[in-house]
Tab-separated table of C-alpha atoms and ligand atoms in Angstrom:
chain	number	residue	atom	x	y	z
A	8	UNK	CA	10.167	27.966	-7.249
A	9	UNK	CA	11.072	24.676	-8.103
A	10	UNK	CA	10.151	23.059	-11.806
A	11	UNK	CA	9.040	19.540	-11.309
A	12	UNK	CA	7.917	17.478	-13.473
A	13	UNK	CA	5.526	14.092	-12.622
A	14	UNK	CA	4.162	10.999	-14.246
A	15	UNK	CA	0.406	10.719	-13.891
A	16	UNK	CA	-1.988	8.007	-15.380
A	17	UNK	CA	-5.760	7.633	-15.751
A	18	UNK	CA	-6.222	3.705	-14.749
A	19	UNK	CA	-8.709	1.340	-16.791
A	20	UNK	CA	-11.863	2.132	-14.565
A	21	UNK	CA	-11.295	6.154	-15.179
A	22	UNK	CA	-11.355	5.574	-19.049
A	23	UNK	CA	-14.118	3.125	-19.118
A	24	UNK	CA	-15.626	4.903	-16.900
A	25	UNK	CA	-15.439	8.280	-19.218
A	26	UNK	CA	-13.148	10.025	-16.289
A	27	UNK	CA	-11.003	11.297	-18.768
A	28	UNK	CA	-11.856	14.398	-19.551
A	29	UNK	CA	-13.118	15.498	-16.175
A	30	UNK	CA	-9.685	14.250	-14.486
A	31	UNK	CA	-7.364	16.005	-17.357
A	32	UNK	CA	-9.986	19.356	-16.285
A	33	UNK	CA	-8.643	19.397	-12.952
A	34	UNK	CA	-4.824	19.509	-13.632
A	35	UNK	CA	-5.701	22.053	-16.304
A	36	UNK	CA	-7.831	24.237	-14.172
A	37	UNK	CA	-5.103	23.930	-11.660
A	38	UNK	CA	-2.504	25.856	-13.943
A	39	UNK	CA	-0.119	23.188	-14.630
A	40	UNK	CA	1.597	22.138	-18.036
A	41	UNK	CA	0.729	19.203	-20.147
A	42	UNK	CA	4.220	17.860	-21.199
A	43	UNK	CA	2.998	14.519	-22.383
A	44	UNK	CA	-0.325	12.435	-23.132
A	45	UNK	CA	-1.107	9.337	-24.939
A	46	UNK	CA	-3.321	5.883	-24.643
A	47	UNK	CA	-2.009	2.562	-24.496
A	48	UNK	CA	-2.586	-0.739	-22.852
A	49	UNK	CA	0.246	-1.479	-20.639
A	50	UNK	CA	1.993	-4.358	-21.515
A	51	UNK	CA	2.473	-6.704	-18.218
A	52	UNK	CA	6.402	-6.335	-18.402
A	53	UNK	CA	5.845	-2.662	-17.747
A	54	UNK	CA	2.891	-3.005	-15.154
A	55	UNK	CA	5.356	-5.100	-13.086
A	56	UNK	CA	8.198	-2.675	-13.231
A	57	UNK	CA	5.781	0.118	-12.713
A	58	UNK	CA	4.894	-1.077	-9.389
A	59	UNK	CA	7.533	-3.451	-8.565
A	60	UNK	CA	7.787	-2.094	-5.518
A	61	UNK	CA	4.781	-3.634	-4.300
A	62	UNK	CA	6.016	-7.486	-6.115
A	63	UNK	CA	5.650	-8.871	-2.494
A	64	UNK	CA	1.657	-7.453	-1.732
A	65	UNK	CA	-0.672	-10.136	-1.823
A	66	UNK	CA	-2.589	-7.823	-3.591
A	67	UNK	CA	0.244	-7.776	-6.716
A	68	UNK	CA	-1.374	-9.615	-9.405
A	69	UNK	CA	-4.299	-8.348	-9.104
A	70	UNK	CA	-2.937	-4.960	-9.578
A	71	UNK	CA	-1.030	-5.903	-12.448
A	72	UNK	CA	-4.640	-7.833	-13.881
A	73	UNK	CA	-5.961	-4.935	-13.262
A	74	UNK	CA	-3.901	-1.818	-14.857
A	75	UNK	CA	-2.973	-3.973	-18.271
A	76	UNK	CA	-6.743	-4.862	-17.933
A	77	UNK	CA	-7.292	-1.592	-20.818
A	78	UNK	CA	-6.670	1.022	-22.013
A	79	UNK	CA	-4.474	3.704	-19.435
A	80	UNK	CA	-4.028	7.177	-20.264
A	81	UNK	CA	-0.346	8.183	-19.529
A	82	UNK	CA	0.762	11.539	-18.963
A	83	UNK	CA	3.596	13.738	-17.528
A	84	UNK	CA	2.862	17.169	-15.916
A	85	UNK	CA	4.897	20.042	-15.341
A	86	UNK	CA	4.335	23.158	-12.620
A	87	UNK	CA	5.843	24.302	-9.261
A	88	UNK	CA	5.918	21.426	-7.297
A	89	UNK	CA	3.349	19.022	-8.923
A	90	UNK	CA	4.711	15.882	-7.529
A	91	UNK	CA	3.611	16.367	-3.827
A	92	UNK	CA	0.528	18.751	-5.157
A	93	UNK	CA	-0.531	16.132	-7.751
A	94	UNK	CA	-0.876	13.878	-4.783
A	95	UNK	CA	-2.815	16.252	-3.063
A	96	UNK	CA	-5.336	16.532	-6.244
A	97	UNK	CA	-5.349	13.036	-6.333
A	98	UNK	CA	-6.462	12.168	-2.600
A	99	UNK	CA	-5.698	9.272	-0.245
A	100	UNK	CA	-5.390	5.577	-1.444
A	101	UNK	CA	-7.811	4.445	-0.081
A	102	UNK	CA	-11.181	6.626	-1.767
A	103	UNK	CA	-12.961	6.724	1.525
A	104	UNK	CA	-10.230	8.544	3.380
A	105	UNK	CA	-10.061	10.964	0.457
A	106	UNK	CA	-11.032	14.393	1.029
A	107	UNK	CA	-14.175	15.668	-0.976
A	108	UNK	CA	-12.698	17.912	-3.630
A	109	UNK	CA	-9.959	15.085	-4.392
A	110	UNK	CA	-10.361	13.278	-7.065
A	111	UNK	CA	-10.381	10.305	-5.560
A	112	UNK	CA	-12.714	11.456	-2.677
A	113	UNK	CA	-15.272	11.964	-5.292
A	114	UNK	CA	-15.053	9.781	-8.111
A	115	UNK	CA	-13.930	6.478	-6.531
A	116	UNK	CA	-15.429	3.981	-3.877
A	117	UNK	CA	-12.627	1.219	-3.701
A	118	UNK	CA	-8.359	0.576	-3.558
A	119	UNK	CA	-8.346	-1.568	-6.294
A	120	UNK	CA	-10.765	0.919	-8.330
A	121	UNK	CA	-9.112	3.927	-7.508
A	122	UNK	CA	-9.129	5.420	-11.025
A	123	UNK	CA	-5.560	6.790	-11.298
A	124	UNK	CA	-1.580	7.292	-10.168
A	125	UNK	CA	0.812	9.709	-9.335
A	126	UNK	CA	4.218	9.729	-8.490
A	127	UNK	CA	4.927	9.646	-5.027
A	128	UNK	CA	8.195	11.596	-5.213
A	129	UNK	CA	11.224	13.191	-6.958
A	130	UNK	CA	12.458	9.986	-7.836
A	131	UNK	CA	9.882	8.082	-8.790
A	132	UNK	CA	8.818	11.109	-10.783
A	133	UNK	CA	11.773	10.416	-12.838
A	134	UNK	CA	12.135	7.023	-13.195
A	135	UNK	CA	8.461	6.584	-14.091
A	136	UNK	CA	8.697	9.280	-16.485
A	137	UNK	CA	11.846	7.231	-18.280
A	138	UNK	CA	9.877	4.113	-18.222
A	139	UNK	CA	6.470	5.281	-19.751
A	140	UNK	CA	7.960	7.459	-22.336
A	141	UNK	CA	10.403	8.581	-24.556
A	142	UNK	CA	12.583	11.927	-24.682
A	143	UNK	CA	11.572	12.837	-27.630
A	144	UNK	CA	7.667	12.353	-26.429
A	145	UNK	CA	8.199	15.131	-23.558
A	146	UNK	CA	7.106	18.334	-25.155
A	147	UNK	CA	8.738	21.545	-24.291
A	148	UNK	CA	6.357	24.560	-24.950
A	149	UNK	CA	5.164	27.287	-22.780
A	150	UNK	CA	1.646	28.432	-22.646
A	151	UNK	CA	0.597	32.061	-23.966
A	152	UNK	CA	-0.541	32.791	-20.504
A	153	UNK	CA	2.115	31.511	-18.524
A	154	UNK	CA	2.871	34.930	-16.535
A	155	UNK	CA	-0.867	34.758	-15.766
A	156	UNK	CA	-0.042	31.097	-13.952
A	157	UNK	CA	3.669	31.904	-12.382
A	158	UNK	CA	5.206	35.442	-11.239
A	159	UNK	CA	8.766	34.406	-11.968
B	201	IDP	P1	-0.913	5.207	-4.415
B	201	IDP	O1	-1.532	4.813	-5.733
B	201	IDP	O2	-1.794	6.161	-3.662
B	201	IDP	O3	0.510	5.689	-4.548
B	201	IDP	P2	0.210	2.740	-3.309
B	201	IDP	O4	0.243	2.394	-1.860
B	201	IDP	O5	1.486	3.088	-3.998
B	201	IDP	O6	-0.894	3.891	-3.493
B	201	IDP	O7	-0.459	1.499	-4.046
B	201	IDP	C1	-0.463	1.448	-5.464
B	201	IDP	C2	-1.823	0.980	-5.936
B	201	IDP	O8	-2.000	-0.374	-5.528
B	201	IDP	C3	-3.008	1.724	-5.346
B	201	IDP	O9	-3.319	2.916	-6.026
B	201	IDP	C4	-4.108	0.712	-5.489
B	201	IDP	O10	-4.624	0.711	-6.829
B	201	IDP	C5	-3.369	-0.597	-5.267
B	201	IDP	N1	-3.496	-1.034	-3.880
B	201	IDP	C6	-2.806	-0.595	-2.806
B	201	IDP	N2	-3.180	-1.226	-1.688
B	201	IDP	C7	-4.134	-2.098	-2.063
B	201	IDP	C8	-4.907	-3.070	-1.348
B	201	IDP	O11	-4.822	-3.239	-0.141
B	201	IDP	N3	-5.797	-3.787	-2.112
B	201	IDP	C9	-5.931	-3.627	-3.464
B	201	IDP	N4	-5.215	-2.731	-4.157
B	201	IDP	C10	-4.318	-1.989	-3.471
B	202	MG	MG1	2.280	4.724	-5.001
């Protein structure tokens, strides 16, 4: 078993589009652990470093407009590999190559509305994690039925 942790946000369109609680459902249906949670509107220092990686898209700025556009609900999750199964909750990119069942297959239409993020591996796991919160806003508790969830 191996104890991940990953960094997971609900974008502008999911909470103005009152995703929230159905989205937060399906990671807590799942089985795994809500370490973190809290609202903000990112500020656009921390949009840019959140997806740097894509500075040279053409598609950048509008990203950026976009994800500081409202309020975001950040969150970190915790389970047996959640990275790589987060993703798989999530869906493809792009909402019409997402599966039914995924979130994205069937509450989004477009890219640029594509109603929320996950970390895309162990290292941006943890480096997204540093940047949207603070140790001492990563909650260690374990849930009354956690034998019911994990055998070891
Ligand atoms: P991911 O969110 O599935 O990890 P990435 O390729 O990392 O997808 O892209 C980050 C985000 O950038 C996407 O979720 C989407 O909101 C936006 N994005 C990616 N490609 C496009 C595009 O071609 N047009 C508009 N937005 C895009
Ligand atoms: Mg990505």
């Amino acid at each position: 078993m191996t104890m991940e942790r990953t960094f997971i946000a609900i974008k502008p369109d999911g909470v103005q589009r009152g995703l929230v609680g159905e989205i937060l459902s399906r990671f807590e249906r799942k089985g795994f652990k809500l370490i973190a949670l809290k609202q903000l509107i990112p500020s656009r220092a921390l949009a840019e470093q959140h997806y740097g990686i894509h500075r040279e898209r053409p598609f950048f700025n509008g990203l950026v407009d976009f994800i500081t556009s409202g309020p975001v609900i950040a969150m970190v999750w915790e389970g047996d590999g959640v990275i790589l199964n987060a993703r798989k909750l999530i869906g493809a990119t792009k909402p019409l190559e997402a599966e039914p069942g995924t979130i994205r297959g069937d509450l989004a239409i477009n890219i640029g509305r594509n109603v929320i993020h996950g970390s895309d591996g162990q290292g941006t796991a943890a480096s997204e994690i540093a940047l949207w919160f603070k140790e001492t806003e990563l909650n260690d508790w374990n849930p009354a039925d956690q034998i019911w969830r994990v055998e070891n």
